XYZ file of C-alpha atoms in Angstrom:
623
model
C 129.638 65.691 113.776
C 126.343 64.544 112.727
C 127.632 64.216 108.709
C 125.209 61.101 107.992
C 121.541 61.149 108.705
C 119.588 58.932 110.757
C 116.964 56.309 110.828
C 114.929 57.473 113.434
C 115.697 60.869 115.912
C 113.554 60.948 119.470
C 112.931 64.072 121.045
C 113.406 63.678 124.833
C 114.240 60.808 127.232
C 111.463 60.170 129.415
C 109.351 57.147 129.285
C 108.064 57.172 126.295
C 111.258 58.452 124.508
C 112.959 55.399 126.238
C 111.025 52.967 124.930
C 110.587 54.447 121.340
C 114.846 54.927 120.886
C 115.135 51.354 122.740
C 112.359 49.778 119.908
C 113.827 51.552 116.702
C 117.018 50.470 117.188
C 116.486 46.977 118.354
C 114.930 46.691 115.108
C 117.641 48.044 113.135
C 117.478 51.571 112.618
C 120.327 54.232 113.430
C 118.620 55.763 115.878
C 119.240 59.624 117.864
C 117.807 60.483 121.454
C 118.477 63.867 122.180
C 117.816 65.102 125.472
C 117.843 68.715 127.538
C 120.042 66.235 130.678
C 121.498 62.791 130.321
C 121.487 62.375 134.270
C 117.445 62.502 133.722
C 116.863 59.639 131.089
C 113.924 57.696 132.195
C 113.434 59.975 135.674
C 110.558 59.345 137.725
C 108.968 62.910 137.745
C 105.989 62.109 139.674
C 105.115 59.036 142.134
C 107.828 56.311 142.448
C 106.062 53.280 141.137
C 105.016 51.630 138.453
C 101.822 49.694 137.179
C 98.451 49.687 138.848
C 94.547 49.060 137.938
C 95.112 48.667 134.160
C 98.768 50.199 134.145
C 100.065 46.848 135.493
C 98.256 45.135 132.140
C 99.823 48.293 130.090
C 103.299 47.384 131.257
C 102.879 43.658 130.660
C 101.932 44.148 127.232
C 104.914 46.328 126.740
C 107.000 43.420 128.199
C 105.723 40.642 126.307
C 106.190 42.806 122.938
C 110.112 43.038 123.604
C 110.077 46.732 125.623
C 112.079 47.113 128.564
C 109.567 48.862 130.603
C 108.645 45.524 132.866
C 112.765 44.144 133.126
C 113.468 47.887 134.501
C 110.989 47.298 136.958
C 111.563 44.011 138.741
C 115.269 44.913 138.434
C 114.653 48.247 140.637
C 111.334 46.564 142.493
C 111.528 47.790 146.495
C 107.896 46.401 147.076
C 105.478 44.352 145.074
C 101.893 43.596 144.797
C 99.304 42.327 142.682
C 95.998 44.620 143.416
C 92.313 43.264 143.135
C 92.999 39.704 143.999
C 89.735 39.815 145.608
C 87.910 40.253 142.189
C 87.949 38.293 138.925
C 91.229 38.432 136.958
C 90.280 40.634 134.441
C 90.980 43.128 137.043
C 94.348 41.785 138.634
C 96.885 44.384 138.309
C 100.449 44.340 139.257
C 102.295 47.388 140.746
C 105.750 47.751 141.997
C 106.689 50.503 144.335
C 110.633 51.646 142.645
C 114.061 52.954 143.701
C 113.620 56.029 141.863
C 117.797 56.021 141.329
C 117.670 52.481 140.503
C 114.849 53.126 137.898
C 116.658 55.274 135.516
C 120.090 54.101 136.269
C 118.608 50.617 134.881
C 117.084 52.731 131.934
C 120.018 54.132 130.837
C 122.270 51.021 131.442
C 119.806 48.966 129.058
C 119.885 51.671 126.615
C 123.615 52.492 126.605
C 124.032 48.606 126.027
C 121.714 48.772 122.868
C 123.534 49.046 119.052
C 122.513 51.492 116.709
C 121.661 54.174 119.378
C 123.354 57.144 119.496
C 122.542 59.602 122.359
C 123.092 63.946 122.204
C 122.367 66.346 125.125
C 121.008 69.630 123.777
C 117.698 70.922 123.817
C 115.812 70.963 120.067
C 114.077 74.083 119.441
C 112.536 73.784 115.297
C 111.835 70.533 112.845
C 113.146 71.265 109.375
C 110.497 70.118 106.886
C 110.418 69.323 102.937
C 106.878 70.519 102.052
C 104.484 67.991 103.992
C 107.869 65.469 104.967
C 110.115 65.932 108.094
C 113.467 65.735 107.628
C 115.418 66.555 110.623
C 115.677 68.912 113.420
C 117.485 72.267 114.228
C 118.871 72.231 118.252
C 118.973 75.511 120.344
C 122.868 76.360 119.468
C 121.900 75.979 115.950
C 122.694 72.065 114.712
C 120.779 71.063 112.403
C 120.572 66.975 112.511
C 118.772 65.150 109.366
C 116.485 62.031 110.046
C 114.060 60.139 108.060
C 111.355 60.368 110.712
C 111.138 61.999 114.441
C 109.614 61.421 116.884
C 108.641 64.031 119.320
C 108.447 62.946 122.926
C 108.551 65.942 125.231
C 106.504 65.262 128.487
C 105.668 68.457 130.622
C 108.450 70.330 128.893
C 106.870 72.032 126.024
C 106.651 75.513 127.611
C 106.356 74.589 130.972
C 105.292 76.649 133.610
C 105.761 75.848 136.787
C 103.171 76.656 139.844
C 103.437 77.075 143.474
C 101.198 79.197 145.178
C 101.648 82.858 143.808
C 105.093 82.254 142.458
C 105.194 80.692 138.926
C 108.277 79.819 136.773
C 109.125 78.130 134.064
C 110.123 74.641 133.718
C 109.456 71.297 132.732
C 110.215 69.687 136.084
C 111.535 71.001 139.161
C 114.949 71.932 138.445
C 114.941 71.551 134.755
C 114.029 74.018 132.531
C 111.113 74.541 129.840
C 111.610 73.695 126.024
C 111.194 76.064 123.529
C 110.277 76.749 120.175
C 109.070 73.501 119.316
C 104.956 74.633 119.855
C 105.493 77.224 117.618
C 107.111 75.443 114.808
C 104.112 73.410 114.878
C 101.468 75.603 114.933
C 102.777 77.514 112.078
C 102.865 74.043 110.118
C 99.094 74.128 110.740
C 98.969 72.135 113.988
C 96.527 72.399 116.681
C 97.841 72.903 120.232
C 96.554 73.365 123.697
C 97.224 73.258 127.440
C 97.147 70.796 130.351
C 98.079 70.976 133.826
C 99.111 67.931 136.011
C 100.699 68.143 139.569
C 102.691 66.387 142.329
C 103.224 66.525 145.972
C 105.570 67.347 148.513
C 108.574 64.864 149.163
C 109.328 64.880 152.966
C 112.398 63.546 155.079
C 111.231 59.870 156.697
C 113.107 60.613 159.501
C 110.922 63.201 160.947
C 107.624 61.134 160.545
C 106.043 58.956 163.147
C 105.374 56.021 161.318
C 103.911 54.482 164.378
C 101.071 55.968 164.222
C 99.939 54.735 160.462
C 98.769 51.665 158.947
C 101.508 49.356 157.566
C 101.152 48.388 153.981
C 103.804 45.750 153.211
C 103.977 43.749 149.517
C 102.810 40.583 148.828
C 103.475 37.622 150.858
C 104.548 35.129 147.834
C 105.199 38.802 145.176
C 105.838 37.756 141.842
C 107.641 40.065 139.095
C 106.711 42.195 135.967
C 108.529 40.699 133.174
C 108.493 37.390 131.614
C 111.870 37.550 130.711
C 114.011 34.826 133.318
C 116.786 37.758 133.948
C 114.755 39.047 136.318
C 112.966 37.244 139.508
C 110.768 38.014 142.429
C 111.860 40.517 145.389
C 113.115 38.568 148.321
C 112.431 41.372 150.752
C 110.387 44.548 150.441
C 109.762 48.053 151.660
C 106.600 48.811 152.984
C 104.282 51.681 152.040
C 101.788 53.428 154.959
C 98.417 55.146 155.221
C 97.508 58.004 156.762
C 94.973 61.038 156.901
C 93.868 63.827 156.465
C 91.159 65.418 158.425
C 88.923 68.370 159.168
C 91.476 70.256 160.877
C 93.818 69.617 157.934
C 91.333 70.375 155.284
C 90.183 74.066 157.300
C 93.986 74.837 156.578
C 94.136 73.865 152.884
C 91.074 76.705 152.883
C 92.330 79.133 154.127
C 95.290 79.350 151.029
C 92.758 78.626 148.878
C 92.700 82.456 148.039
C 96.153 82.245 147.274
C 96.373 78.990 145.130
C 96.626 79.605 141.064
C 93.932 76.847 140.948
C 91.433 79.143 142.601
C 92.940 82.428 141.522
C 92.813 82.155 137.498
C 96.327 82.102 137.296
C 96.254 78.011 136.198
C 93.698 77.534 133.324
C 94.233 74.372 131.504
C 93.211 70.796 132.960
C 94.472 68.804 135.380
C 93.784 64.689 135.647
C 90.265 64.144 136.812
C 91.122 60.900 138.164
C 94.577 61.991 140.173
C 93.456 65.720 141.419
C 95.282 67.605 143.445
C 94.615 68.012 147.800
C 92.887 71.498 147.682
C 90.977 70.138 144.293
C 89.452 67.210 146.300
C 88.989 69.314 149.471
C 86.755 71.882 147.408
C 84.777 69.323 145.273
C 84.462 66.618 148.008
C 83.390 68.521 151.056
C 81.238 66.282 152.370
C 84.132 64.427 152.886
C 86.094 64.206 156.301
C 89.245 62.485 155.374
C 91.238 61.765 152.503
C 93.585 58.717 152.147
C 97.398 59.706 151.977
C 99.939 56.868 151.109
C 103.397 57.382 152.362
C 105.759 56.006 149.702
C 109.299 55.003 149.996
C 111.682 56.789 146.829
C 114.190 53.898 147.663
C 115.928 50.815 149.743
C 119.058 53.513 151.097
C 116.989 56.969 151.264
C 115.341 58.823 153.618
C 113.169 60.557 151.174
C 109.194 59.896 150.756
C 106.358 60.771 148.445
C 103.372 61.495 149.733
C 100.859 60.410 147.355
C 97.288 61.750 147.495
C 98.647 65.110 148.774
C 99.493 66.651 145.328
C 98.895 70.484 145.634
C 100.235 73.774 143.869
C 99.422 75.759 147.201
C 102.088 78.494 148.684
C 104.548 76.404 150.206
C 103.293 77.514 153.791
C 99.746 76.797 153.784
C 101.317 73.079 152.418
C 103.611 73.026 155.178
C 101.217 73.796 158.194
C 98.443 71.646 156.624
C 100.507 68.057 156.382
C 101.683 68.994 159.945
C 98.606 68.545 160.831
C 98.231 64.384 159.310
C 98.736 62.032 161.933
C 102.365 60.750 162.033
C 103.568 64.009 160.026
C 103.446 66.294 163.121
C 107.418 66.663 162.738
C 107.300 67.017 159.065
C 110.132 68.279 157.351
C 110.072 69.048 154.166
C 112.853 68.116 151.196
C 111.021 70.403 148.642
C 107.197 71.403 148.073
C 104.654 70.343 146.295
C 103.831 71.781 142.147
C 101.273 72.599 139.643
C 102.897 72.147 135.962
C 100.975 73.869 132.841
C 102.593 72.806 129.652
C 101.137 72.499 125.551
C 100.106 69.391 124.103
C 98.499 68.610 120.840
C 95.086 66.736 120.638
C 95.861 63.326 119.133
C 93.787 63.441 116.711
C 95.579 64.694 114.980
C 97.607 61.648 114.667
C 96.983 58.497 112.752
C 96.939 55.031 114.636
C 100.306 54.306 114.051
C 100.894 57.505 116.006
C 102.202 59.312 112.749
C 100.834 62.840 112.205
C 98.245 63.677 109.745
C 99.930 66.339 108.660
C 103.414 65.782 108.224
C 105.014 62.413 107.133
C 107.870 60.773 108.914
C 106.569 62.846 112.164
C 105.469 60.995 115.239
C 103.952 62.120 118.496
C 104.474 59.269 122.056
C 103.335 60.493 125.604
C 102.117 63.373 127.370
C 102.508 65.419 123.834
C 99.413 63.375 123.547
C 97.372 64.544 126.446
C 97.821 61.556 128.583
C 99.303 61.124 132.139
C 101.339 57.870 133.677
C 104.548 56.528 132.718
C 102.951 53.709 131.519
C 100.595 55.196 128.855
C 103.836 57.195 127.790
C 105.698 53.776 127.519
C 103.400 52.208 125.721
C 102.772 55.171 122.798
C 106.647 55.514 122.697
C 107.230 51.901 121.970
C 104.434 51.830 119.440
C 106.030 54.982 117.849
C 109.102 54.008 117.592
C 108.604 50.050 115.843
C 106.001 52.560 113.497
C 108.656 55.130 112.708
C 111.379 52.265 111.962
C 108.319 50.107 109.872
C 107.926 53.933 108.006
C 111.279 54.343 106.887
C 111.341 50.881 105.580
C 108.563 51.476 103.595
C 106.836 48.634 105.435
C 103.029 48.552 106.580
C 102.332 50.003 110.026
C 102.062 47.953 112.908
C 98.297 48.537 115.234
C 96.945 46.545 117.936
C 93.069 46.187 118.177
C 91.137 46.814 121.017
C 90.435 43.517 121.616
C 94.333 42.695 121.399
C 95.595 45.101 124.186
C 95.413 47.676 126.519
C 97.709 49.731 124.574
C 95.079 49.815 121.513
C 92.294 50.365 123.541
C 94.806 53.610 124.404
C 95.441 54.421 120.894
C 92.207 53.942 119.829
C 90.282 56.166 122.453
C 93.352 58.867 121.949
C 92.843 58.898 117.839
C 89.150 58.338 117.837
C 87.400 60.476 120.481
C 90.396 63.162 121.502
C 91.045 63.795 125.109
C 90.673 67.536 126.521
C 92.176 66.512 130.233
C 94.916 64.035 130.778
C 94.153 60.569 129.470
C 94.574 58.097 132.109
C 94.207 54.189 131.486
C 91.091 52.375 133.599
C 90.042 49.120 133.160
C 86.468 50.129 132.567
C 87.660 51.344 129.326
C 88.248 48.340 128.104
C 85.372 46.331 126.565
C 87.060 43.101 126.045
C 88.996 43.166 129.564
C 88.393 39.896 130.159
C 90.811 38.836 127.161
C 93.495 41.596 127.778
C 94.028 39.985 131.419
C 98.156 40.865 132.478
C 98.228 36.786 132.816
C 97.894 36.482 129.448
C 99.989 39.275 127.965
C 102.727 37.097 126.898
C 100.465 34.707 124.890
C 98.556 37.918 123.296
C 101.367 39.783 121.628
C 105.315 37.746 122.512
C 104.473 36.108 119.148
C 103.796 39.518 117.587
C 107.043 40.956 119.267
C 109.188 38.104 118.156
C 107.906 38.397 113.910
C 108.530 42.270 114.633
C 112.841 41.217 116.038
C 112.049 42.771 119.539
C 111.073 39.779 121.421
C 113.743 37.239 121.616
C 113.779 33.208 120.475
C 113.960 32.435 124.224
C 110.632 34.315 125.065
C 108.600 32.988 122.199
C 109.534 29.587 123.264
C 108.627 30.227 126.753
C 105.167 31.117 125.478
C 104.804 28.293 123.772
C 106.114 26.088 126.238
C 102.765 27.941 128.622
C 100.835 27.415 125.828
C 101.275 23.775 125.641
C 101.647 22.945 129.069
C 98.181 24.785 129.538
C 96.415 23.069 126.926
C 97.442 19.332 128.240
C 96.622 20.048 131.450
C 93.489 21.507 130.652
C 92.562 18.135 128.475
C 93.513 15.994 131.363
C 90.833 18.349 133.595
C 87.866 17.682 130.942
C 88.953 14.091 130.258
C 89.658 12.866 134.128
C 86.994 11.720 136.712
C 87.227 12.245 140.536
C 85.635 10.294 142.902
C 83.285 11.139 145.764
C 85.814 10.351 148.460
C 88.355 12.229 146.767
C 86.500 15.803 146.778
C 83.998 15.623 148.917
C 86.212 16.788 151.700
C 87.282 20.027 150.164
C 84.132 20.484 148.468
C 82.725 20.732 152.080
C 85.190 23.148 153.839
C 84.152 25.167 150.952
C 80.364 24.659 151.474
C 79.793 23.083 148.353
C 77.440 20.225 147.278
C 78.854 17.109 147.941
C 79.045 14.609 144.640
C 76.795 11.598 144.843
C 78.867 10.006 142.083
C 82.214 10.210 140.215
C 82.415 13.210 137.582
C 84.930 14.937 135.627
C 87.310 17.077 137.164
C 86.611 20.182 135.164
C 82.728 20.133 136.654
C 84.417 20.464 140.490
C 86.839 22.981 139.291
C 84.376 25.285 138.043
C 82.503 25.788 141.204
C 83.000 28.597 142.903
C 85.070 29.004 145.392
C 87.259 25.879 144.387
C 90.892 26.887 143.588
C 93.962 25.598 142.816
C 95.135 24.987 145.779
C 92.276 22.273 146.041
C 92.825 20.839 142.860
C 96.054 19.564 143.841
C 94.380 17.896 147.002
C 93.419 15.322 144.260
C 96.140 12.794 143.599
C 95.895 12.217 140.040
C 96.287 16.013 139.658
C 99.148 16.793 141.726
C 100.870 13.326 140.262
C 99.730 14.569 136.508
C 101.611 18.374 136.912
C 104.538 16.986 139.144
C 105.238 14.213 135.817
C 104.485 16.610 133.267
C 106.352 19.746 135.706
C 103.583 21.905 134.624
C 104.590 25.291 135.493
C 102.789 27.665 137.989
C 101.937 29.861 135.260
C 100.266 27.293 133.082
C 98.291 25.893 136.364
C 96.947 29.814 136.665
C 96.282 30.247 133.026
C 93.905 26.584 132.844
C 92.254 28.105 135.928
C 90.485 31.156 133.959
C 90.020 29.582 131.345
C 88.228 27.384 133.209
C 86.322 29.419 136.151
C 85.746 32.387 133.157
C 85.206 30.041 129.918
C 81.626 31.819 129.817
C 82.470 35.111 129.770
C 85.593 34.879 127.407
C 83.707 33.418 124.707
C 81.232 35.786 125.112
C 83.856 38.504 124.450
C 85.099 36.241 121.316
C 82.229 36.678 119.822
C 81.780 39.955 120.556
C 85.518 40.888 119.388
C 84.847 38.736 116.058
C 81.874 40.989 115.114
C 84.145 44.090 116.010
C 86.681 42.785 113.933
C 84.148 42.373 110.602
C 83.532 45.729 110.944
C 87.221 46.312 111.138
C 88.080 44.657 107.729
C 85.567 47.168 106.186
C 88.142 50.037 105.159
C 87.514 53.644 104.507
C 89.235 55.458 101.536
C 91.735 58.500 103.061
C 90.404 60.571 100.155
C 86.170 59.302 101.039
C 84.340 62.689 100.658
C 81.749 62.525 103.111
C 79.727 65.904 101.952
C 78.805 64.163 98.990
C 76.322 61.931 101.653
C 72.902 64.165 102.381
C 72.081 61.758 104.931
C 74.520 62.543 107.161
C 73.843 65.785 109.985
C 76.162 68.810 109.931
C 77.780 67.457 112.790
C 78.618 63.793 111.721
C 80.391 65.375 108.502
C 82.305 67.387 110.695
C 83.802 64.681 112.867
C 84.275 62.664 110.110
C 85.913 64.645 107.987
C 88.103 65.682 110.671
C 88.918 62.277 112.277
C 89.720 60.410 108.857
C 88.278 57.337 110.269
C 90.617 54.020 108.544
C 87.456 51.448 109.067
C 83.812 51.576 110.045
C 84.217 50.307 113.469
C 86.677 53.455 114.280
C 84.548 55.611 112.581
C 81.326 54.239 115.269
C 83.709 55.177 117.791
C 84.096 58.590 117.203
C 81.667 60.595 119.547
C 78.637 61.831 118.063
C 77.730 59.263 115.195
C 74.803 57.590 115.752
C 74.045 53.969 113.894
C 72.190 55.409 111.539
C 75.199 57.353 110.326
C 77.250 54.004 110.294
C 74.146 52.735 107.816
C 74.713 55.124 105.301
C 78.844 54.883 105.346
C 78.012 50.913 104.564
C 75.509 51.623 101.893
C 77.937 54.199 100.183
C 80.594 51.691 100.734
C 78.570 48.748 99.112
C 78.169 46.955 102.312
């Protein structure tokens, strides 16, 4: 059946395994995704939605780099919004709220409509190996399929154990079971495993709430999409999203199953997300707290189902029951299934390389929650980076890496194969240094050119970003080159209680005020007659405007990014022996030595190196 060998073979269909299959074939390899259920490719196992406060920037980046991630949102969008308008644009996001159906029937539509990708339902237990080289994989009813390289994408499912209340099982996701076998193959090839936990909440029948008696959260007013790509456009109507509560009352009940909840009770050990914890979690380390916010969540345009986000819990199924009876508008709750603790094994990336290769064996790559992070988007974003690395591999071609200062997704990387993660990894923008570059405006200038030289992004996108590009940069001239008189901006300058001018000045000096916008730009004639002639597009009017309201601040990061970026170009030898340096403690050798640091500036990443450390790695190194 499977008589010639393939290109590239991914291990499980969730997000990441999406996006890695979808990348190595577009590229060109002959490509295997083999999945435990077909029906699931691409499923939604936690909140419907995608994006958010730095997700939204992760999924543009895996947009403007030729993934599909951003198209198979806008194309299953039910609401839309872009969060943190109120601060600078460094910390825009967008988010869509999805059709959960609609989600991964668009996933597997774009997928069974790409060449060179072959797809097999069966679950893969062992990796067959040649010495320190993967070769293939052996599947539970004993197939064994060759592959140049693999790439092992298995979510929650790696021995998953399933948790609510007393009762555990296991599984990978509700209704699905656990993979096997896979850990262990690993660990005997001398990998290092370990276990995290992560959780989700009840879903509940929308019929029998009272949404009367919540707060309304409907989409944007003007929403805009995900993608760059012109096949897909902005919603046209939306779902909206509520808010509700919890409250004392609600929170005494959570206690009193505390005694009975495998969080409290030893029976879940492992690490949950610190950032996304579960009801009875925030209950126990927030008392002080009254309320909790709980967002009420469509799954879809035609279904009566809702998620009921901020409510995750592993509790018994009772005690979860008579507590969200008890949240205003949920008095007639009924439920479609309960809330779920899941413990499965990952393997701490550092273990990986940045290309997301293993150190260990060749031709092996690791993309997603194998990884120890948590979101769909993070997944998305390893997977697609695994799988252009694990085509680039087989062609005996260099591996592709973003920076940190380049994107999102090698900030991610970077933290992930520099510093480890012992809880699931979740994407903020505070971990970003240089957010004020990797803005999701400006995704599509960052890395469409990179997508397009690597045959993922298309001829049509790359001229689109250049079209942006130049349409920004002439309108932008005209701004530093063109006066304004008095009479002109006065008026909006004083709705906006700012100075009057006394005498004519360029148009760039008014813009940069704050508090001046767009909208008043075009109040001034020679603008709105310069973009209506030159039909400068919306986009490039909102790009100019950052440059111009944040020039300060983005050169500062420049400069800052060009200093990271010397330190960059200062390799490290893979075979450096750092015992041979007496000047370095017990514990720098350690991490070092351990890490395999490619450059300088990864190596000052890695926790516990101080400068002084970095001093005598550049001496040694002749720097």
């Amino acid at each position: 059946m499977f008589n010639t060998p393939y290109d590239v073979i991914v291990v499980g269909a969730g997000h990441a395994g999406a996006e890695a299959a979808a990348a190595a074939a577009n590229m060109g390899s002959k490509t295997l995704l083999i999945t435990m259920n077909l029906q699931n490719i691409a499923q939604m196992s936690c909140n419907p939605a995608m994006g958010g406060i730095a997700k939204g920037q992760i999924v543009r980046e895996i947009d403007a780099l030729g993934g599909y991630s951003g198209i198979v949102s806008d194309l299953s969008a039910i609401q839309f919004k872009m969060l943190n308008r109120s601060k600078g644009p460094a910390m825009w996001s967008p988010r869509v709220q999805s059709d959960r159906m609609m989600f991964a029937q668009a996933w597997r539509d774009r997928l069974e409509q790409t060449p060179n990708l072959d797809f097999y339902q069966e679950m893969v237990q062992d990796l067959i190996f040649d010495q320190d080289k993967i070769i293939g994989v052996v599947t539970s009813l004993g197939l064994k399929i060759y592959s140049k390289t693999v790439i092992l994408t298995n979510g929650t499912f790696l021995n998953g154990l399933i948790h609510i209340g007393d009762k555990n099982f296991g599984g990978g996701r509700a209704g699905e079971s656990a993979s096997t076998g896979l850990t262990s193959s690993l660990i005997e090839k001398g990998f290092e495993s370990g276990r995290m936990k992560t959780g989700t909440p009840p879903r509940v029948d929308g019929r029998s709430l009272n949404f009367d008696l919540m707060e309304e959260q409907p989409g944007d007013i003007d929403p805009v999409k995900f993608s760059y790509s012109p096949e897909t456009s902005p919603l046209t109507k939306q779902r909206s999203c509520h808010i509700t509560y919890t409250s004392e009352e609600v929170h005494d009940t959570l206690r009193g199953g505390f005694d009975r909840s495998p969080m409290f009770n030893g029976s879940i050990k492992s690490l949950g997300p610190r950032y996304c914890p579960s009801i009875e979690d925030k209950v126990n380390r927030f008392a002080d707290k009254n309320r909790h916010q709980i967002f009420v969540e469509p799954e879809g345009w035609n279904t009566v189902e809702y998620y009921i986000n901020g409510f995750s819990t592993s509790l018994p199924e009772d005690v979860q029951y008579e507590a969200l009876k008890q949240v205003k508008g949920f008095e007639a709750v009924k439920f479609f299934r309960p809330g779920y603790a899941i413990e499965y094994d990952y393997f701490p990336p550092t273990q990986l390389t940045h290309s997301l290769q293993t150190k260990l064996v060749k031709g092996l790559f690791f993309a997603g929650q194998i990884n120890g992070t948590t979101g769909y988007e993070e997944a998305g974003a390893q997977g697609l980076m695994a799988g252009i690395n694990a085509h680039l591999y087989h062609k005996g071609d260099s591996p592709f890496m973003l920076k940190r200062n380049e994107a999102y997704i090698g900030v991610l990387i970077d933290d992930l194969i520099t510093k480890g993660t012992e809880e699931p990894y979740r994407m903020f923008t505070s971990r970003a240094e240089y957010r004020t570059l990797l803005r999701q405006d400006n995704a599509d200038i960052r890395l469409t050119p990179i997508g397009h030289e690597l045959g993922l992004a298309s001829e049509d996108r790359l001229k689109s970003v250049n079209k942006k590009n130049e349409q920004s940069a002439l309108l932008k001239d005209f701004y530093e080159t063109t006066s304004v008189l008095p009479e002109e901006a006065n008026p909006f300058l004083e709705e906006k209680n700012s100075s009057p001018m006394r005498q004519s000045d360029k148009i760039v000096k008014i813009y940069s005020r704050p508090g001046i916008t767009l909208e008043d730009m075009v109040k001034i004639k020679s603008v709105s007659e310069f973009i209506e002639s030159n039909k400068i597009g919306t986009d490039a009017q909102e790009q100019v405007e950052v440059q111009i309201k944040y020039s300060g601040y983005i050169e500062k990061e420049k400069a800052n990014a060009d200093k990271l970026n010397r330190l960059e170009s200062v390799s490290i030898p893979s075979s450096f022996d750092y015992n041979c340096l007496a000047s370095l403690s017990h514990e720098a050798k350690e991490k070092l030595n351990k890490i395999k640091p490619q450059t300088i500036s990864q190596a000052s990443r890695i926790s516990g190196i101080k400068p002084s450390d970095i001093s005598v790695l550049l001496v040694k190194l002749g720097r």
